[in-house]
CSV table of C-alpha atoms in Angstrom, one decimal:
chain,number,residue,atom,x,y,z
G,167,MET,CA,33.8,19.8,3.3
G,168,SER,CA,32.8,19.6,-0.4
G,169,LYS,CA,29.3,19.8,-1.8
G,170,THR,CA,29.4,16.1,-2.6
G,171,ASP,CA,30.5,15.2,0.9
G,172,ASN,CA,27.6,17.3,2.3
G,173,ILE,CA,25.1,15.5,0.1
G,174,GLU,CA,26.5,12.1,1.2
G,175,SER,CA,26.3,12.9,4.8
G,176,TYR,CA,22.8,14.4,4.4
G,177,ILE,CA,21.5,11.2,2.9
G,178,VAL,CA,23.0,9.1,5.7
G,179,ARG,CA,21.5,11.5,8.4
G,180,TYR,CA,18.2,11.5,6.5
G,181,LEU,CA,17.9,7.7,6.7
G,182,HIS,CA,18.8,7.9,10.4
G,183,GLY,CA,16.1,10.5,11.0
G,184,GLU,CA,18.7,12.9,12.3
G,185,ILE,CA,18.8,15.5,9.5
G,186,ALA,CA,18.4,19.2,10.5
G,187,GLU,CA,15.9,21.5,8.8
G,188,ASP,CA,18.5,23.5,6.9
G,189,GLU,CA,20.2,20.2,5.8
G,190,LEU,CA,16.8,18.8,4.7
G,191,ARG,CA,16.1,21.9,2.7
G,192,GLU,CA,19.5,21.7,0.9
G,193,LEU,CA,19.0,17.9,0.3
G,194,THR,CA,15.5,18.6,-1.2
G,195,GLU,CA,17.0,21.3,-3.5
G,196,TRP,CA,19.6,18.9,-4.7
G,197,LEU,CA,17.0,16.3,-5.4
G,198,GLU,CA,15.1,18.7,-7.6
G,199,LEU,CA,18.2,19.6,-9.7
G,200,ALA,CA,18.1,16.5,-11.8
G,201,PRO,CA,16.3,13.2,-12.3
G,202,GLU,CA,19.7,11.4,-11.7
G,203,ASN,CA,19.8,12.8,-8.2
G,204,LYS,CA,16.4,11.3,-7.4
G,205,GLU,CA,17.4,8.0,-8.9
G,206,MET,CA,20.5,7.8,-6.7
G,207,PHE,CA,18.6,8.8,-3.6
G,208,PHE,CA,15.7,6.3,-4.1
G,209,ASP,CA,18.2,3.5,-4.8
G,210,LEU,CA,19.6,4.0,-1.3
G,211,LYS,CA,16.1,4.5,0.2
G,212,GLY,CA,14.9,1.3,-1.5
G,213,ALA,CA,17.8,-0.7,0.0
G,214,HIS,CA,17.0,0.8,3.4
G,215,ASP,CA,13.3,0.0,3.1
G,216,ARG,CA,14.1,-3.7,2.3
G,217,MET,CA,16.4,-3.9,5.4
G,218,ILE,CA,13.8,-2.4,7.7
G,219,LYS,CA,11.2,-4.8,6.4
G,220,HIS,CA,13.3,-7.9,6.9
G,221,ARG,CA,15.3,-6.6,9.9
G,222,ILE,CA,18.2,-9.0,9.3
G,223,VAL,CA,20.4,-8.2,6.4
G,224,SER,CA,23.3,-10.3,5.2
G,225,ASP,CA,26.6,-9.1,3.9
G,226,ASP,CA,25.6,-10.4,0.5
G,227,GLU,CA,22.5,-8.2,0.5
G,228,LEU,CA,24.6,-5.2,1.4
G,229,GLU,CA,27.0,-6.0,-1.4
G,230,ARG,CA,24.2,-6.4,-3.9
G,231,SER,CA,22.6,-3.1,-2.8
G,232,TRP,CA,26.0,-1.3,-3.2
G,233,GLN,CA,26.6,-2.8,-6.7
G,234,ARG,CA,23.1,-1.7,-7.9
G,235,MET,CA,23.8,1.7,-6.6
G,236,GLN,CA,27.2,2.0,-8.2
G,237,GLN,CA,26.0,0.8,-11.6
G,238,ARG,CA,23.2,3.4,-11.5
G,239,ILE,CA,25.6,6.2,-10.8
G,240,VAL,CA,28.2,5.1,-13.3
G,241,ALA,CA,25.5,5.1,-16.0
G,242,GLN,CA,24.4,8.7,-15.2
G,243,PRO,CA,25.2,11.3,-17.9
G,244,VAL,CA,27.1,14.2,-16.4
G,245,LYS,CA,25.5,17.6,-17.1
G,246,PRO,CA,27.8,20.6,-16.6
G,247,SER,CA,24.9,22.8,-15.4
G,248,ILE,CA,23.7,20.3,-12.8
G,249,ALA,CA,25.4,19.4,-9.6
G,250,VAL,CA,25.8,15.6,-9.9
G,251,PRO,CA,27.8,14.1,-7.1
G,252,LYS,CA,30.6,11.7,-7.5
G,253,THR,CA,30.1,8.1,-6.5
G,254,PRO,CA,29.4,8.1,-2.7
G,255,LYS,CA,32.0,6.6,-0.6
G,256,ARG,CA,31.4,2.8,-0.5
G,257,LYS,CA,32.6,2.4,3.1
G,258,ALA,CA,30.5,5.2,4.5
G,259,ILE,CA,27.3,4.1,2.8
G,260,VAL,CA,27.7,0.4,3.6
G,261,ILE,CA,28.4,1.2,7.2
G,262,ALA,CA,25.4,3.5,7.4
G,263,LEU,CA,23.1,0.8,5.9
G,264,SER,CA,24.5,-1.8,8.3
G,265,TYR,CA,23.8,0.5,11.2
G,266,ILE,CA,20.3,1.0,10.1
G,267,ALA,CA,19.7,-2.7,9.5
G,268,ALA,CA,20.8,-3.4,13.0
G,269,ALA,CA,17.7,-1.6,14.3
G,270,SER,CA,19.2,1.8,15.0
G,271,ALA,CA,17.0,4.9,15.3
G,272,ALA,CA,15.4,5.4,11.9
G,273,VAL,CA,12.6,7.6,10.7
G,274,LEU,CA,11.7,7.6,7.0
G,275,ILE,CA,10.6,11.1,6.0
G,276,TYR,CA,9.7,11.0,2.4
G,277,LEU,CA,11.2,14.2,0.9
G,278,GLY,CA,10.7,15.9,4.3
G,279,ILE,CA,6.9,15.7,4.2
G,280,SER,CA,6.0,13.1,6.8
G,281,ALA,CA,7.2,10.2,8.8
G,282,LEU,CA,6.3,6.9,7.2
G,283,ILE,CA,7.8,4.4,9.6
G,284,GLU,CA,9.1,5.1,13.1
G,285,HIS,CA,11.7,2.6,14.4
G,286,ARG,CA,13.6,3.2,17.6
G,287,GLY,CA,16.3,1.1,19.2
G,288,GLN,CA,19.8,1.1,20.6
G,289,ALA,CA,22.8,0.9,18.2
G,290,ASP,CA,24.6,-1.6,20.4
G,291,GLU,CA,21.6,-4.0,20.6
G,292,PRO,CA,21.8,-7.0,18.3
G,293,ALA,CA,19.0,-7.3,15.7
G,294,LEU,CA,16.6,-10.1,16.5
G,295,ALA,CA,15.1,-12.5,13.9
G,296,VAL,CA,11.5,-11.8,13.3
G,297,VAL,CA,9.3,-14.7,12.2
G,298,TYR,CA,6.6,-13.7,9.7
G,299,ASN,CA,3.4,-15.4,9.0
G,300,GLU,CA,1.2,-15.1,5.9
G,301,ILE,CA,-2.4,-15.9,5.5
G,302,SER,CA,-4.2,-16.0,2.2
G,303,VAL,CA,-7.8,-16.3,1.3
G,304,PRO,CA,-8.2,-17.6,-2.3
G,305,LYS,CA,-10.7,-16.4,-4.8
G,306,GLY,CA,-14.1,-18.0,-4.2
G,307,SER,CA,-13.5,-18.6,-0.5
G,308,THR,CA,-15.2,-17.2,2.5
G,309,PRO,CA,-13.5,-14.4,4.5
G,310,ASN,CA,-11.1,-15.5,7.2
G,311,THR,CA,-10.1,-13.8,10.5
G,312,VAL,CA,-6.7,-13.6,12.2
G,313,LYS,CA,-5.8,-12.3,15.7
G,314,LEU,CA,-2.5,-10.5,15.9
G,315,SER,CA,-0.1,-10.7,18.9
G,316,ASP,CA,-1.3,-7.3,20.2
G,317,GLY,CA,-4.9,-8.4,20.2
G,318,SER,CA,-5.8,-6.6,17.0
G,319,ILE,CA,-8.3,-8.4,14.8
G,320,VAL,CA,-8.1,-8.6,11.0
G,321,HIS,CA,-10.9,-9.9,8.8
G,322,LEU,CA,-9.5,-10.9,5.4
G,323,ASN,CA,-11.7,-11.0,2.3
G,324,ALA,CA,-11.5,-13.3,-0.7
G,325,ALA,CA,-8.5,-13.0,-3.0
G,326,SER,CA,-6.5,-11.3,-0.3
G,327,SER,CA,-3.3,-12.0,1.7
G,328,LEU,CA,-1.8,-10.6,4.9
G,329,ARG,CA,1.8,-10.8,6.0
G,330,TYR,CA,2.4,-10.1,9.7
G,331,PRO,CA,5.0,-10.9,12.4
G,332,SER,CA,4.3,-13.7,14.9
G,333,THR,CA,5.1,-11.1,17.6
G,334,PHE,CA,5.4,-7.4,17.2
G,335,ASP,CA,8.6,-5.8,18.4
G,336,ASP,CA,8.8,-3.2,21.1
G,337,ASP,CA,8.6,-0.2,18.8
G,338,MET,CA,6.5,-0.8,15.7
G,339,ARG,CA,3.4,-2.8,14.8
G,340,ALA,CA,3.4,-3.3,11.0
G,341,VAL,CA,1.6,-5.6,8.5
G,342,TRP,CA,1.5,-5.9,4.7
G,343,LEU,CA,-1.8,-6.3,2.9
G,344,ASP,CA,-2.7,-7.2,-0.7
G,345,GLY,CA,-6.5,-7.2,-1.1
G,346,GLU,CA,-9.3,-6.3,1.2
G,347,ALA,CA,-9.4,-6.4,5.0
G,348,TYR,CA,-11.3,-4.9,7.9
G,349,PHE,CA,-9.0,-3.9,10.8
G,350,GLU,CA,-10.0,-3.7,14.5
G,351,VAL,CA,-6.7,-2.3,15.9
G,352,THR,CA,-6.0,-2.5,19.6
G,353,ALA,CA,-5.4,1.0,21.0
G,354,ASP,CA,-1.8,1.7,22.0
G,355,SER,CA,-0.7,5.3,22.4
G,356,LEU,CA,3.0,4.3,22.4
G,357,HIS,CA,3.2,2.0,19.4
G,358,GLN,CA,1.7,3.0,16.1
G,359,PHE,CA,0.2,0.4,13.8
G,360,ALA,CA,1.0,0.6,10.1
G,361,VAL,CA,-0.7,-1.2,7.2
G,362,HIS,CA,1.7,-1.2,4.2
G,363,LEU,CA,-0.1,-1.2,0.8
G,364,LYS,CA,1.1,-0.7,-2.7
G,365,GLN,CA,2.3,3.0,-2.8
G,366,GLN,CA,0.5,3.8,0.4
G,367,ASP,CA,0.8,3.4,4.2
G,368,VAL,CA,-2.1,3.6,6.7
G,369,ILE,CA,-0.8,4.8,10.1
G,370,VAL,CA,-3.0,4.4,13.2
G,371,ARG,CA,-2.8,4.0,17.0
G,372,GLY,CA,-6.1,2.2,17.6
G,373,THR,CA,-9.2,2.3,15.3
G,374,LYS,CA,-11.5,0.4,13.0
G,375,PHE,CA,-11.3,0.8,9.2
G,376,ASN,CA,-11.8,-1.1,5.9
G,377,VAL,CA,-9.0,-1.2,3.3
G,378,GLU,CA,-9.5,-2.3,-0.3
G,379,ALA,CA,-6.1,-2.4,-2.0
G,380,TYR,CA,-5.6,-5.2,-4.5
G,381,HIS,CA,-2.1,-5.1,-6.1
G,382,ASP,CA,-3.4,-5.3,-9.7
G,383,GLY,CA,-6.0,-2.5,-9.2
G,384,GLU,CA,-5.7,1.1,-10.2
G,385,TYR,CA,-6.8,2.5,-6.9
G,386,SER,CA,-7.2,1.7,-3.2
G,387,ILE,CA,-10.0,2.8,-0.8
G,388,VAL,CA,-9.7,3.3,2.9
G,389,THR,CA,-13.0,3.7,4.8
G,390,LEU,CA,-12.8,4.8,8.5
G,391,ALA,CA,-15.4,3.5,10.9
G,392,GLU,CA,-13.9,4.6,14.2
G,393,GLY,CA,-11.0,6.6,15.5
G,394,SER,CA,-8.5,8.3,13.2
G,395,VAL,CA,-6.1,7.2,10.5
G,396,ALA,CA,-3.3,9.0,8.6
G,397,LEU,CA,-2.6,8.0,5.0
G,398,VAL,CA,0.8,8.6,3.3
G,399,SER,CA,0.7,8.1,-0.4
G,400,SER,CA,2.8,8.5,-3.5
G,401,ASP,CA,2.4,8.0,-7.3
G,402,GLU,CA,3.7,5.1,-9.3
G,403,ASN,CA,7.1,6.8,-9.7
G,404,GLY,CA,7.5,7.4,-5.9
G,405,ASP,CA,6.8,11.1,-6.3
G,406,ASN,CA,4.1,13.6,-5.2
G,407,ALA,CA,3.9,12.3,-1.7
G,408,THR,CA,0.8,13.4,0.2
G,409,ARG,CA,-0.4,12.9,3.8
G,410,ILE,CA,-4.0,13.2,4.9
G,411,ARG,CA,-6.0,12.3,7.9
G,412,LEU,CA,-9.5,10.8,7.9
G,413,ARG,CA,-12.3,11.2,10.4
G,414,PRO,CA,-15.0,8.6,11.1
G,415,GLY,CA,-17.5,8.2,8.3
G,416,GLN,CA,-15.0,9.3,5.6
G,417,LYS,CA,-13.3,7.3,2.8
G,418,ALA,CA,-10.2,8.1,0.8
G,419,HIS,CA,-10.0,7.0,-2.8
G,420,PHE,CA,-6.3,6.8,-3.9
G,421,ASP,CA,-5.4,6.8,-7.6
G,422,ARG,CA,-2.1,4.9,-7.9
G,423,LYS,CA,-1.2,6.3,-11.2
G,424,THR,CA,-1.5,10.0,-10.4
G,425,GLY,CA,-0.9,9.8,-6.6
G,426,LYS,CA,-4.0,11.9,-6.0
G,427,VAL,CA,-6.3,11.2,-3.1
G,428,ALA,CA,-10.0,12.1,-3.0
G,429,VAL,CA,-11.7,12.3,0.4
G,430,GLU,CA,-15.5,12.0,0.6
G,431,GLU,CA,-18.3,11.0,3.0
G,432,ALA,CA,-18.8,7.2,3.1
G,433,ASN,CA,-21.4,4.6,3.9
G,434,VAL,CA,-19.5,2.5,6.4
G,435,GLU,CA,-22.2,-0.2,6.5
G,436,LEU,CA,-21.8,-0.7,2.7
G,437,ALA,CA,-18.0,-0.8,2.9
G,438,ASN,CA,-17.7,-3.5,5.6
G,439,SER,CA,-20.9,-5.5,4.9
G,440,TRP,CA,-18.8,-8.4,3.5
G,441,ILE,CA,-17.6,-9.3,7.0
G,442,ARG,CA,-21.2,-10.0,7.9
G,443,GLY,CA,-21.6,-12.3,4.9
G,444,GLU,CA,-23.3,-9.8,2.6
G,445,TYR,CA,-22.4,-7.6,-0.3
G,446,LYS,CA,-24.3,-4.3,-0.4
G,447,PHE,CA,-24.0,-1.8,-3.2
G,448,LYS,CA,-25.6,1.5,-3.9
G,449,ASP,CA,-25.6,3.2,-7.3
G,450,GLU,CA,-22.6,1.2,-8.2
G,451,PRO,CA,-21.5,0.6,-11.9
G,452,LEU,CA,-22.0,-3.0,-13.1
G,453,LEU,CA,-18.3,-3.1,-14.0
G,454,LEU,CA,-17.2,-2.6,-10.3
G,455,ILE,CA,-19.8,-5.1,-9.1
G,456,ALA,CA,-18.5,-7.7,-11.6
G,457,GLN,CA,-14.9,-7.2,-10.4
G,458,ARG,CA,-16.0,-8.1,-6.9
G,459,LEU,CA,-18.0,-11.1,-8.1
G,460,GLU,CA,-15.0,-12.4,-9.8
G,461,LYS,CA,-13.1,-12.5,-6.5
G,462,TYR,CA,-16.1,-13.8,-4.4
G,463,TYR,CA,-16.9,-16.7,-6.8
G,464,ASP,CA,-13.7,-17.3,-8.7
G,465,ILE,CA,-15.2,-16.7,-12.1
G,466,SER,CA,-14.5,-14.5,-15.1
G,467,ILE,CA,-16.9,-11.8,-16.2
G,468,ARG,CA,-16.6,-10.3,-19.7
G,469,PHE,CA,-18.4,-7.3,-21.1
G,470,ASP,CA,-19.3,-7.3,-24.8
G,471,ASP,CA,-20.0,-3.5,-24.8
G,472,GLU,CA,-19.1,-0.5,-22.7
G,473,LYS,CA,-22.7,0.6,-22.2
G,474,ALA,CA,-23.4,-2.4,-20.0
G,475,GLU,CA,-20.4,-1.6,-17.8
G,476,LYS,CA,-21.8,1.8,-16.8
G,477,VAL,CA,-25.3,0.7,-15.8
G,478,CYS,CA,-25.6,1.3,-12.0
G,479,PHE,CA,-27.4,-0.8,-9.4
G,480,THR,CA,-28.5,-0.8,-5.8
G,481,GLY,CA,-29.0,-4.0,-3.9
G,482,THR,CA,-27.9,-6.6,-1.4
G,483,PHE,CA,-27.1,-10.3,-1.7
G,484,SER,CA,-25.8,-13.0,0.6
G,485,LEU,CA,-22.3,-14.4,0.0
G,486,ARG,CA,-23.9,-17.8,0.6
G,487,GLN,CA,-26.0,-17.4,-2.6
G,488,ASN,CA,-24.6,-18.9,-5.8
G,489,ILE,CA,-23.5,-16.9,-8.7
G,490,ASP,CA,-26.6,-17.7,-10.8
G,491,GLU,CA,-28.9,-16.4,-8.0
G,492,VAL,CA,-26.8,-13.2,-7.7
G,493,MET,CA,-26.9,-12.5,-11.4
G,494,ARG,CA,-30.7,-12.9,-11.3
G,495,ILE,CA,-30.9,-10.4,-8.4
G,496,ILE,CA,-28.8,-7.8,-10.2
G,497,ASN,CA,-30.7,-8.2,-13.4
G,498,SER,CA,-34.1,-8.3,-11.9
G,499,GLU,CA,-35.2,-5.3,-14.0
G,500,ARG,CA,-33.6,-6.9,-17.1
G,501,GLN,CA,-31.3,-4.0,-17.9
G,502,PHE,CA,-28.8,-6.3,-19.6
G,503,ARG,CA,-28.4,-9.7,-21.1
G,504,TYR,CA,-25.9,-12.4,-20.0
G,505,SER,CA,-24.9,-15.9,-20.7
G,506,ARG,CA,-22.8,-18.3,-18.7
G,507,SER,CA,-20.5,-21.1,-19.9
G,508,GLY,CA,-18.7,-22.9,-17.1
G,509,ASN,CA,-16.7,-20.3,-15.1
G,510,GLU,CA,-17.2,-17.5,-17.6
G,511,ILE,CA,-20.0,-15.0,-17.9
G,512,HIS,CA,-20.6,-12.7,-20.8
G,513,ILE,CA,-22.7,-9.5,-20.4
G,514,LYS,CA,-24.0,-7.1,-23.0
G,515,SER,CA,-26.6,-4.4,-23.0
G,516,ARG,CA,-30.1,-5.2,-24.2
G,517,GLN,CA,-29.8,-3.1,-27.4
G,518,TYR,CA,-27.3,-5.7,-28.9
C-alpha cells in the first residue's frame, strides 16, 4: 500500500474513531508537513461535523462536500520536498462519509488530543430524523427558561439563542448556544451532555454552570457552580487544541483569537446573579458593564475617550430598573459624564 493510500485510510479510520496509536502518530506527522495537508484534512472533518450535527445527509450534500474537497486539492501547489497526497479516491471518501452520516460509531479526536463528540450506533440501523427547536431571547428582554427532554434546565439570558433537539437520542445530549445561559444538567453517567460554542465545547455528565459566549465577542467564559466540566477549545484557525477540566468555584476565560484558556477562582454568585433578576459586578471596567447594558436594555453605548472605558466599579442593580436609574447608580460618585439621546448613550471622563 502506498503512502497516499495509507493517509486516505487513516483519515477514514480517524473519523470513525478506529485509528490505532501508531497510525494516529503517522497521520499527525503528515498534518505537520504542510499547510495544504491540514487544509485537506479539515475540509473532510468539516463535512463530517456538518453531517453529525444534522444527522440526515442528502446525496446532494455529499456531492457538494466532495466538490469542495476536490477543488481545494487541485488548487494545492505541489512541493517536491513535502509529501502531498494525490486526490483521495472519491468512492472511498463518499462511502466513508455516508457511513458516518448514517449514525455509525464516530469519535472526533481533534489531532489526537481529546474526544469532542461521542456517537455510538449500529451501521445497519437507519438514521432517524431529529427535530430541532430554537429559542431566542431578544435584546432588552427578560431571561427565559427552557426544560430539555432529559429534565435539564437552561436559563437563557438576553440577546441569546439556544438550539436543541426536541428529544435527545440514545447516545448523546447536545445543544448549541450563542449568548449567555445557566445550565442545570440532569446527571446521567451513561450519556454525556455537550454545549457547542464558537471554537469551544463544554462536556459534562451532570452539573451546574454558567456560560457567556456571544458569537461576536472575542472571548467566552465558563463558570462552574457544581460538579465538573471539561472544556475543549481551539483558536480561530482550528489549531492549538486544548482540553482542561474545571472544579467548582473556578472559571475559564477563553481567548478565541489565540486559543488560550486562563483558569482562575470565580465568584459564582456574581456570574449567575442575572438568573435572579440582578446584575452584580465587582471591580469591573465600565466598558464591560456597558456591553452588558446594551444587551439588557437594547441600547447603544459609546465612549468618547478610552479613560472612561477603564474606570472600574462595584455594585448591584435590579434588571427591573430602567436604564436611567442604572446609569445614576453606576455614576453615583460622578467619575464620568454621560448624555442620552433616544437609545444612544455617550460617555466620557470628567476631564473632557
